[in-house]
mmCIF file of C-alpha atoms in Angstrom:
data_model
loop_
_atom_site.group_PDB
_atom_site.id
_atom_site.type_symbol
_atom_site.label_atom_id
_atom_site.label_comp_id
_atom_site.label_asym_id
_atom_site.label_seq_id
_atom_site.Cartn_x
_atom_site.Cartn_y
_atom_site.Cartn_z
ATOM 1 C CA MET M 27 24.280 -9.835 -24.889
ATOM 2 C CA THR M 28 23.037 -13.233 -23.686
ATOM 3 C CA ILE M 29 20.627 -13.671 -20.791
ATOM 4 C CA SER M 30 23.458 -15.131 -18.715
ATOM 5 C CA ALA M 31 25.768 -12.214 -19.522
ATOM 6 C CA PHE M 32 23.066 -9.683 -18.695
ATOM 7 C CA LYS M 33 22.471 -11.290 -15.312
ATOM 8 C CA LYS M 34 26.170 -10.911 -14.477
ATOM 9 C CA TYR M 35 26.115 -7.316 -15.726
ATOM 10 C CA PHE M 36 22.985 -6.561 -13.668
ATOM 11 C CA LYS M 37 24.592 -7.972 -10.511
ATOM 12 C CA THR M 38 27.832 -6.019 -11.012
ATOM 13 C CA GLU M 39 26.162 -2.701 -11.809
ATOM 14 C CA LEU M 40 23.828 -2.844 -8.800
ATOM 15 C CA SER M 41 26.148 -4.472 -6.257
ATOM 16 C CA GLU M 42 26.140 -1.355 -4.073
ATOM 17 C CA LEU M 43 22.342 -1.307 -3.868
ATOM 18 C CA TYR M 44 21.366 -4.973 -3.585
ATOM 19 C CA ASN M 45 22.836 -8.153 -2.166
ATOM 20 C CA ASP M 46 23.220 -11.195 -4.405
ATOM 21 C CA SER M 47 19.814 -12.724 -3.654
ATOM 22 C CA GLU M 48 17.975 -9.413 -4.094
ATOM 23 C CA SER M 49 19.818 -8.765 -7.333
ATOM 24 C CA ALA M 50 19.045 -12.229 -8.702
ATOM 25 C CA PHE M 51 15.364 -11.863 -7.831
ATOM 26 C CA LEU M 52 15.004 -8.413 -9.397
ATOM 27 C CA CYS M 53 16.936 -9.370 -12.507
ATOM 28 C CA SER M 54 14.727 -12.404 -13.072
ATOM 29 C CA VAL M 55 11.568 -10.340 -12.530
ATOM 30 C CA PHE M 56 12.576 -7.696 -15.062
ATOM 31 C CA ILE M 57 13.753 -10.215 -17.655
ATOM 32 C CA GLN M 58 10.382 -11.947 -17.402
ATOM 33 C CA LYS M 59 8.516 -8.640 -17.610
ATOM 34 C CA ILE M 60 10.373 -7.524 -20.736
ATOM 35 C CA THR M 61 11.084 -10.795 -22.582
ATOM 36 C CA GLY M 62 8.268 -12.989 -21.313
ATOM 37 C CA PHE M 63 10.718 -15.706 -20.217
ATOM 38 C CA ASP M 64 9.948 -17.127 -16.763
ATOM 39 C CA SER M 65 12.736 -18.232 -14.417
ATOM 40 C CA PHE M 66 12.801 -21.772 -15.840
ATOM 41 C CA GLN M 67 13.058 -20.496 -19.421
ATOM 42 C CA GLN M 68 15.757 -18.039 -18.382
ATOM 43 C CA ARG M 69 17.884 -20.922 -17.129
ATOM 44 C CA ARG M 70 17.160 -23.112 -20.151
ATOM 45 C CA LEU M 71 17.863 -20.279 -22.597
ATOM 46 C CA SER M 72 20.676 -18.643 -20.625
ATOM 47 C CA HIS M 73 22.996 -18.527 -23.651
ATOM 48 C CA GLN M 74 20.377 -17.057 -25.970
ATOM 49 C CA GLU M 75 21.033 -13.539 -27.246
ATOM 50 C CA LEU M 76 18.590 -10.889 -26.067
ATOM 51 C CA LEU M 77 16.689 -8.961 -28.725
ATOM 52 C CA ILE M 78 18.235 -5.517 -29.229
ATOM 53 C CA ASP M 79 15.099 -3.696 -28.046
ATOM 54 C CA ASP M 80 14.800 -5.932 -24.995
ATOM 55 C CA GLU M 81 18.443 -5.382 -24.116
ATOM 56 C CA LYS M 82 17.982 -1.610 -24.347
ATOM 57 C CA LYS M 83 14.957 -1.781 -22.040
ATOM 58 C CA LEU M 84 16.819 -3.925 -19.527
ATOM 59 C CA VAL M 85 19.833 -1.620 -19.505
ATOM 60 C CA GLN M 86 17.440 1.296 -18.896
ATOM 61 C CA VAL M 87 16.030 -0.605 -15.922
ATOM 62 C CA ILE M 88 19.503 -0.638 -14.374
ATOM 63 C CA SER M 89 19.788 3.122 -14.881
ATOM 64 C CA ASP M 90 16.383 3.667 -13.254
ATOM 65 C CA LEU M 91 17.229 1.463 -10.298
ATOM 66 C CA LYS M 92 20.480 3.367 -9.725
ATOM 67 C CA THR M 93 18.466 6.551 -9.141
ATOM 68 C CA GLY M 94 16.764 4.888 -6.172
ATOM 69 C CA ARG M 95 13.415 4.610 -7.892
ATOM 70 C CA PRO M 96 11.409 1.721 -6.380
ATOM 71 C CA TYR M 97 11.498 -1.340 -8.588
ATOM 72 C CA GLN M 98 7.708 -1.665 -8.267
ATOM 73 C CA GLN M 99 7.280 1.728 -9.942
ATOM 74 C CA ILE M 100 9.579 0.678 -12.774
ATOM 75 C CA LEU M 101 7.605 -2.530 -13.221
ATOM 76 C CA GLY M 102 4.358 -0.583 -12.899
ATOM 77 C CA GLU M 103 2.909 -3.289 -10.671
ATOM 78 C CA THR M 104 3.370 -5.171 -7.428
ATOM 79 C CA GLU M 105 1.902 -8.124 -5.577
ATOM 80 C CA PHE M 106 0.030 -7.463 -2.368
ATOM 81 C CA TYR M 107 -2.006 -9.911 -0.307
ATOM 82 C CA GLY M 108 -1.840 -12.397 -3.160
ATOM 83 C CA MET M 109 -3.261 -9.907 -5.680
ATOM 84 C CA LEU M 110 -1.592 -7.931 -8.476
ATOM 85 C CA PHE M 111 -1.880 -4.153 -8.256
ATOM 86 C CA PHE M 112 -0.819 -1.405 -10.641
ATOM 87 C CA VAL M 113 1.342 1.244 -8.983
ATOM 88 C CA ASP M 114 2.960 4.472 -10.156
ATOM 89 C CA GLU M 115 4.505 7.652 -8.798
ATOM 90 C CA HIS M 116 1.095 8.894 -7.606
ATOM 91 C CA VAL M 117 0.547 6.159 -5.016
ATOM 92 C CA LEU M 118 2.488 4.600 -2.169
ATOM 93 C CA ILE M 119 4.216 1.288 -2.707
ATOM 94 C CA PRO M 120 2.253 -1.176 -0.519
ATOM 95 C CA ARG M 121 4.083 -2.156 2.663
ATOM 96 C CA PRO M 122 4.041 -5.462 4.571
ATOM 97 C CA GLU M 123 2.603 -3.646 7.595
ATOM 98 C CA THR M 124 -0.547 -2.874 5.624
ATOM 99 C CA GLU M 125 -0.895 -6.571 4.874
ATOM 100 C CA GLU M 126 -0.797 -7.096 8.632
ATOM 101 C CA LEU M 127 -3.520 -4.451 9.062
ATOM 102 C CA LEU M 128 -5.726 -6.231 6.552
ATOM 103 C CA GLU M 129 -5.055 -9.664 8.008
ATOM 104 C CA MET M 130 -6.143 -8.362 11.412
ATOM 105 C CA ALA M 131 -9.256 -6.701 9.972
ATOM 106 C CA ILE M 132 -10.312 -9.733 7.943
ATOM 107 C CA HIS M 133 -9.832 -12.135 10.861
ATOM 108 C CA THR M 134 -11.743 -9.840 13.233
ATOM 109 C CA ILE M 135 -14.667 -9.407 10.841
ATOM 110 C CA GLN M 136 -14.861 -13.129 10.108
ATOM 111 C CA SER M 137 -14.830 -13.911 13.829
ATOM 112 C CA SER M 138 -17.441 -11.278 14.694
ATOM 113 C CA GLU M 139 -21.208 -11.429 14.706
ATOM 114 C CA LEU M 140 -21.455 -8.867 11.917
ATOM 115 C CA ASN M 141 -23.538 -9.810 8.902
ATOM 116 C CA VAL M 142 -20.976 -9.744 6.092
ATOM 117 C CA GLN M 143 -23.730 -9.435 3.495
ATOM 118 C CA GLY M 144 -24.332 -5.717 3.087
ATOM 119 C CA LEU M 145 -21.436 -4.848 5.384
ATOM 120 C CA LYS M 146 -20.691 -1.116 5.062
ATOM 121 C CA ILE M 147 -17.015 -0.204 5.093
ATOM 122 C CA LEU M 148 -15.305 3.206 4.939
ATOM 123 C CA ASP M 149 -11.683 3.358 3.771
ATOM 124 C CA ILE M 150 -9.924 6.696 4.316
ATOM 125 C CA GLY M 151 -6.916 7.549 2.108
ATOM 126 C CA THR M 152 -7.224 4.768 -0.440
ATOM 127 C CA GLY M 153 -4.108 5.379 -2.582
ATOM 128 C CA SER M 154 -3.832 2.528 -5.076
ATOM 129 C CA GLY M 155 -6.966 0.914 -3.670
ATOM 130 C CA ILE M 156 -5.254 -2.024 -1.996
ATOM 131 C CA ILE M 157 -7.262 -1.889 1.251
ATOM 132 C CA PRO M 158 -10.790 -1.709 -0.199
ATOM 133 C CA LEU M 159 -10.041 -4.183 -2.973
ATOM 134 C CA VAL M 160 -8.584 -6.828 -0.657
ATOM 135 C CA LEU M 161 -11.592 -6.386 1.643
ATOM 136 C CA LYS M 162 -14.025 -6.584 -1.286
ATOM 137 C CA LYS M 163 -12.302 -9.755 -2.469
ATOM 138 C CA HIS M 164 -12.850 -11.345 0.943
ATOM 139 C CA PHE M 165 -16.310 -9.875 1.544
ATOM 140 C CA PRO M 166 -18.019 -9.667 -1.874
ATOM 141 C CA GLY M 167 -21.307 -8.566 -0.314
ATOM 142 C CA ALA M 168 -19.754 -5.530 1.370
ATOM 143 C CA LYS M 169 -20.478 -1.992 0.226
ATOM 144 C CA ILE M 170 -17.174 -0.148 0.392
ATOM 145 C CA THR M 171 -16.583 3.601 0.124
ATOM 146 C CA SER M 172 -13.026 4.900 -0.346
ATOM 147 C CA ILE M 173 -11.920 8.528 -0.054
ATOM 148 C CA ASP M 174 -8.745 10.128 -1.375
ATOM 149 C CA LEU M 175 -7.562 13.689 -1.999
ATOM 150 C CA SER M 176 -5.494 12.786 -5.055
ATOM 151 C CA GLU M 177 -7.328 12.473 -8.368
ATOM 152 C CA LYS M 178 -4.281 10.737 -9.848
ATOM 153 C CA ALA M 179 -4.226 8.182 -7.039
ATOM 154 C CA LEU M 180 -7.928 7.518 -7.565
ATOM 155 C CA LYS M 181 -7.280 6.951 -11.260
ATOM 156 C CA THR M 182 -4.821 4.199 -10.317
ATOM 157 C CA ALA M 183 -7.243 2.792 -7.732
ATOM 158 C CA LYS M 184 -10.051 2.663 -10.300
ATOM 159 C CA ARG M 185 -7.734 0.922 -12.741
ATOM 160 C CA ASN M 186 -7.007 -1.692 -10.096
ATOM 161 C CA ALA M 187 -10.711 -2.099 -9.358
ATOM 162 C CA GLU M 188 -11.444 -2.637 -13.047
ATOM 163 C CA HIS M 189 -8.577 -5.130 -13.314
ATOM 164 C CA HIS M 190 -10.015 -7.211 -10.477
ATOM 165 C CA GLN M 191 -13.620 -6.581 -11.547
ATOM 166 C CA LEU M 192 -14.541 -5.339 -8.090
ATOM 167 C CA GLU M 193 -16.931 -2.474 -7.360
ATOM 168 C CA ILE M 194 -15.825 0.268 -4.962
ATOM 169 C CA ASN M 195 -17.459 3.653 -4.405
ATOM 170 C CA PHE M 196 -14.486 5.986 -4.873
ATOM 171 C CA ILE M 197 -14.880 9.577 -3.669
ATOM 172 C CA HIS M 198 -12.510 12.406 -4.549
ATOM 173 C CA ALA M 199 -12.449 14.619 -1.465
ATOM 174 C CA ASP M 200 -10.271 16.226 1.181
ATOM 175 C CA TYR M 201 -11.219 14.027 4.114
ATOM 176 C CA LEU M 202 -10.119 16.616 6.670
ATOM 177 C CA ASN M 203 -12.842 18.919 5.307
ATOM 178 C CA PHE M 204 -15.344 16.229 4.338
ATOM 179 C CA GLU M 205 -18.616 15.595 6.148
ATOM 180 C CA LEU M 206 -19.801 12.005 6.316
ATOM 181 C CA THR M 207 -23.507 11.423 5.758
ATOM 182 C CA GLU M 208 -24.012 7.745 6.625
ATOM 183 C CA SER M 209 -22.927 5.176 9.178
ATOM 184 C CA TYR M 210 -20.520 2.285 8.720
ATOM 185 C CA ASP M 211 -19.842 -1.118 10.259
ATOM 186 C CA ILE M 212 -16.101 -0.780 9.632
ATOM 187 C CA ILE M 213 -13.800 2.230 9.401
ATOM 188 C CA ILE M 214 -10.273 1.453 8.221
ATOM 189 C CA SER M 215 -7.420 3.775 7.309
ATOM 190 C CA ASN M 216 -3.715 4.075 6.647
ATOM 191 C CA PRO M 217 -3.565 7.880 6.453
ATOM 192 C CA PRO M 218 -0.508 10.152 6.097
ATOM 193 C CA TYR M 219 1.080 9.924 9.531
ATOM 194 C CA ILE M 220 4.713 10.978 9.275
ATOM 195 C CA GLY M 221 5.389 14.281 11.010
ATOM 196 C CA ILE M 222 6.864 17.099 8.938
ATOM 197 C CA GLU M 223 9.871 17.224 11.271
ATOM 198 C CA GLU M 224 10.554 13.527 10.546
ATOM 199 C CA GLU M 225 11.180 14.080 6.828
ATOM 200 C CA ILE M 226 14.951 14.130 7.340
ATOM 201 C CA GLU M 227 14.741 10.550 8.685
ATOM 202 C CA ILE M 228 12.948 9.168 5.624
ATOM 203 C CA ALA M 229 15.029 7.452 2.946
ATOM 204 C CA ASP M 230 15.489 9.368 -0.297
ATOM 205 C CA SER M 231 14.190 6.346 -2.219
ATOM 206 C CA VAL M 232 10.859 6.920 -0.455
ATOM 207 C CA LYS M 233 10.430 10.679 -0.237
ATOM 208 C CA GLU M 234 11.883 11.420 -3.667
ATOM 209 C CA PHE M 235 9.746 8.931 -5.572
ATOM 210 C CA GLU M 236 6.528 8.399 -3.612
ATOM 211 C CA PRO M 237 3.800 11.052 -3.146
ATOM 212 C CA LYS M 238 4.532 13.246 -0.155
ATOM 213 C CA MET M 239 0.845 13.942 0.420
ATOM 214 C CA ALA M 240 0.395 10.235 1.148
ATOM 215 C CA LEU M 241 3.385 10.106 3.496
ATOM 216 C CA PHE M 242 3.426 13.299 5.530
ATOM 217 C CA SER M 243 0.831 14.999 7.667
ATOM 218 C CA PRO M 244 -0.282 18.208 5.868
ATOM 219 C CA VAL M 245 0.174 20.221 9.079
ATOM 220 C CA LYS M 246 2.527 20.197 12.057
ATOM 221 C CA ASP M 247 0.079 18.018 14.001
ATOM 222 C CA ALA M 248 0.959 14.488 12.862
ATOM 223 C CA LEU M 249 -2.252 13.161 14.452
ATOM 224 C CA ILE M 250 -4.665 15.411 12.576
ATOM 225 C CA PHE M 251 -6.179 12.566 10.552
ATOM 226 C CA TYR M 252 -6.584 10.403 13.655
ATOM 227 C CA ARG M 253 -8.379 13.213 15.495
ATOM 228 C CA LYS M 254 -10.898 13.569 12.653
ATOM 229 C CA ILE M 255 -11.333 9.797 12.381
ATOM 230 C CA ALA M 256 -11.970 9.640 16.140
ATOM 231 C CA GLU M 257 -14.626 12.353 15.879
ATOM 232 C CA ASP M 258 -16.279 10.707 12.884
ATOM 233 C CA ALA M 259 -16.176 7.264 14.488
ATOM 234 C CA GLN M 260 -18.110 8.549 17.499
ATOM 235 C CA GLN M 261 -20.976 9.593 15.240
ATOM 236 C CA TYR M 262 -20.739 7.423 12.136
ATOM 237 C CA LEU M 263 -19.385 4.068 13.311
ATOM 238 C CA LYS M 264 -22.282 1.792 14.202
ATOM 239 C CA ASP M 265 -22.575 0.172 17.617
ATOM 240 C CA ASN M 266 -20.507 -3.055 17.656
ATOM 241 C CA GLY M 267 -18.648 -1.701 14.625
ATOM 242 C CA PHE M 268 -14.871 -1.954 14.276
ATOM 243 C CA LEU M 269 -12.063 0.516 13.673
ATOM 244 C CA PHE M 270 -8.685 -0.462 12.190
ATOM 245 C CA LEU M 271 -5.836 2.037 11.801
ATOM 246 C CA GLU M 272 -2.207 1.927 10.749
ATOM 247 C CA ILE M 273 -0.246 4.485 12.776
ATOM 248 C CA ASN M 274 3.089 6.208 13.344
ATOM 249 C CA GLN M 275 5.154 3.882 15.520
ATOM 250 C CA LYS M 276 6.537 6.857 17.449
ATOM 251 C CA LEU M 277 3.071 8.046 18.492
ATOM 252 C CA GLY M 278 1.404 4.842 19.652
ATOM 253 C CA PRO M 279 0.196 5.868 23.154
ATOM 254 C CA GLU M 280 -0.763 9.364 21.956
ATOM 255 C CA THR M 281 -2.842 7.920 19.128
ATOM 256 C CA LEU M 282 -4.499 5.317 21.343
ATOM 257 C CA GLU M 283 -5.497 8.045 23.810
ATOM 258 C CA LEU M 284 -7.697 9.634 21.118
ATOM 259 C CA TYR M 285 -9.860 6.502 21.081
ATOM 260 C CA THR M 286 -9.820 5.473 24.741
ATOM 261 C CA GLY M 287 -13.214 6.005 26.321
ATOM 262 C CA TYR M 288 -15.120 6.088 23.048
ATOM 263 C CA PHE M 289 -14.795 2.362 22.379
ATOM 264 C CA SER M 290 -15.638 -0.620 24.550
ATOM 265 C CA GLU M 291 -12.389 -2.071 23.268
ATOM 266 C CA ALA M 292 -9.436 -0.071 21.947
ATOM 267 C CA GLN M 293 -5.925 -1.425 21.835
ATOM 268 C CA LEU M 294 -2.469 -0.594 20.561
ATOM 269 C CA ILE M 295 -1.003 -3.489 18.576
ATOM 270 C CA LYS M 296 2.576 -4.090 17.519
ATOM 271 C CA ASP M 297 3.612 -5.202 14.032
ATOM 272 C CA LEU M 298 5.795 -8.236 13.351
ATOM 273 C CA SER M 299 8.887 -6.075 13.872
ATOM 274 C CA GLY M 300 7.777 -5.184 17.387
ATOM 275 C CA ASN M 301 6.803 -1.574 16.648
ATOM 276 C CA ASP M 302 3.571 0.111 17.769
ATOM 277 C CA ARG M 303 1.782 0.046 14.424
ATOM 278 C CA PHE M 304 -1.984 -0.433 14.718
ATOM 279 C CA ILE M 305 -5.032 0.717 16.620
ATOM 280 C CA ALA M 306 -7.958 -1.698 16.728
ATOM 281 C CA GLY M 307 -11.213 -0.730 18.378
ATOM 282 C CA LYS M 308 -14.779 -1.931 18.810
ATOM 283 C CA LYS M 309 -17.540 0.523 19.512
#
């Protein structure tokens, strides 16, 4: 099969899942991943026959995509905040909203009076390590500690840290039963915040392929992580320190209430889609 023929086959086979532009993008990405040909070479060599092994791998990609498996998992990597990250079935696929969270955090820190050299940051629920690694990239002098319950997720996060040659203090622990021992200038988190009763609303492509422990609250109380973070922030967030949280859009006011009164500034912020998505606070 030629590259051109495969592209037509890819589009036809996945027409029910992707529109033409999405299909063309994904097809090009996978051809480059497997053959090494970039988009320009794919056009120039469109009538070249694919190697048998490469064709088999590409056909398998179509089968995997038909199951609903995220294309980032099939690739084994994704781009986030201009950086390449390894991802697998043990970590969440990074979302655009988390880029917004980081953009807000980075801008706030840069505009603050905090000394970025020796800045101490706590990241709760690190997953693939995207939050601490993006922050470390922007603030090389920061000392960042990241906590996660999943050993497999931490393995992926450490792999990403090694890939980017960035040093993070990763801790394997159940945060809900973990006692902090030092204070921080920044606390940031995108914890599991989907209520158990909301599972029926979540797309199969998400809940069947991404780790449920990273998606859903472990108990009926969907705010359990935010309650613990609020308690810890009272004691372990330094004066003039900042808090940045990604939250459940359905529980914006309820989440904000946990932090009102404990911070000189605490606000509920909408994402680019207009949903209540973030809590930002200054102690």
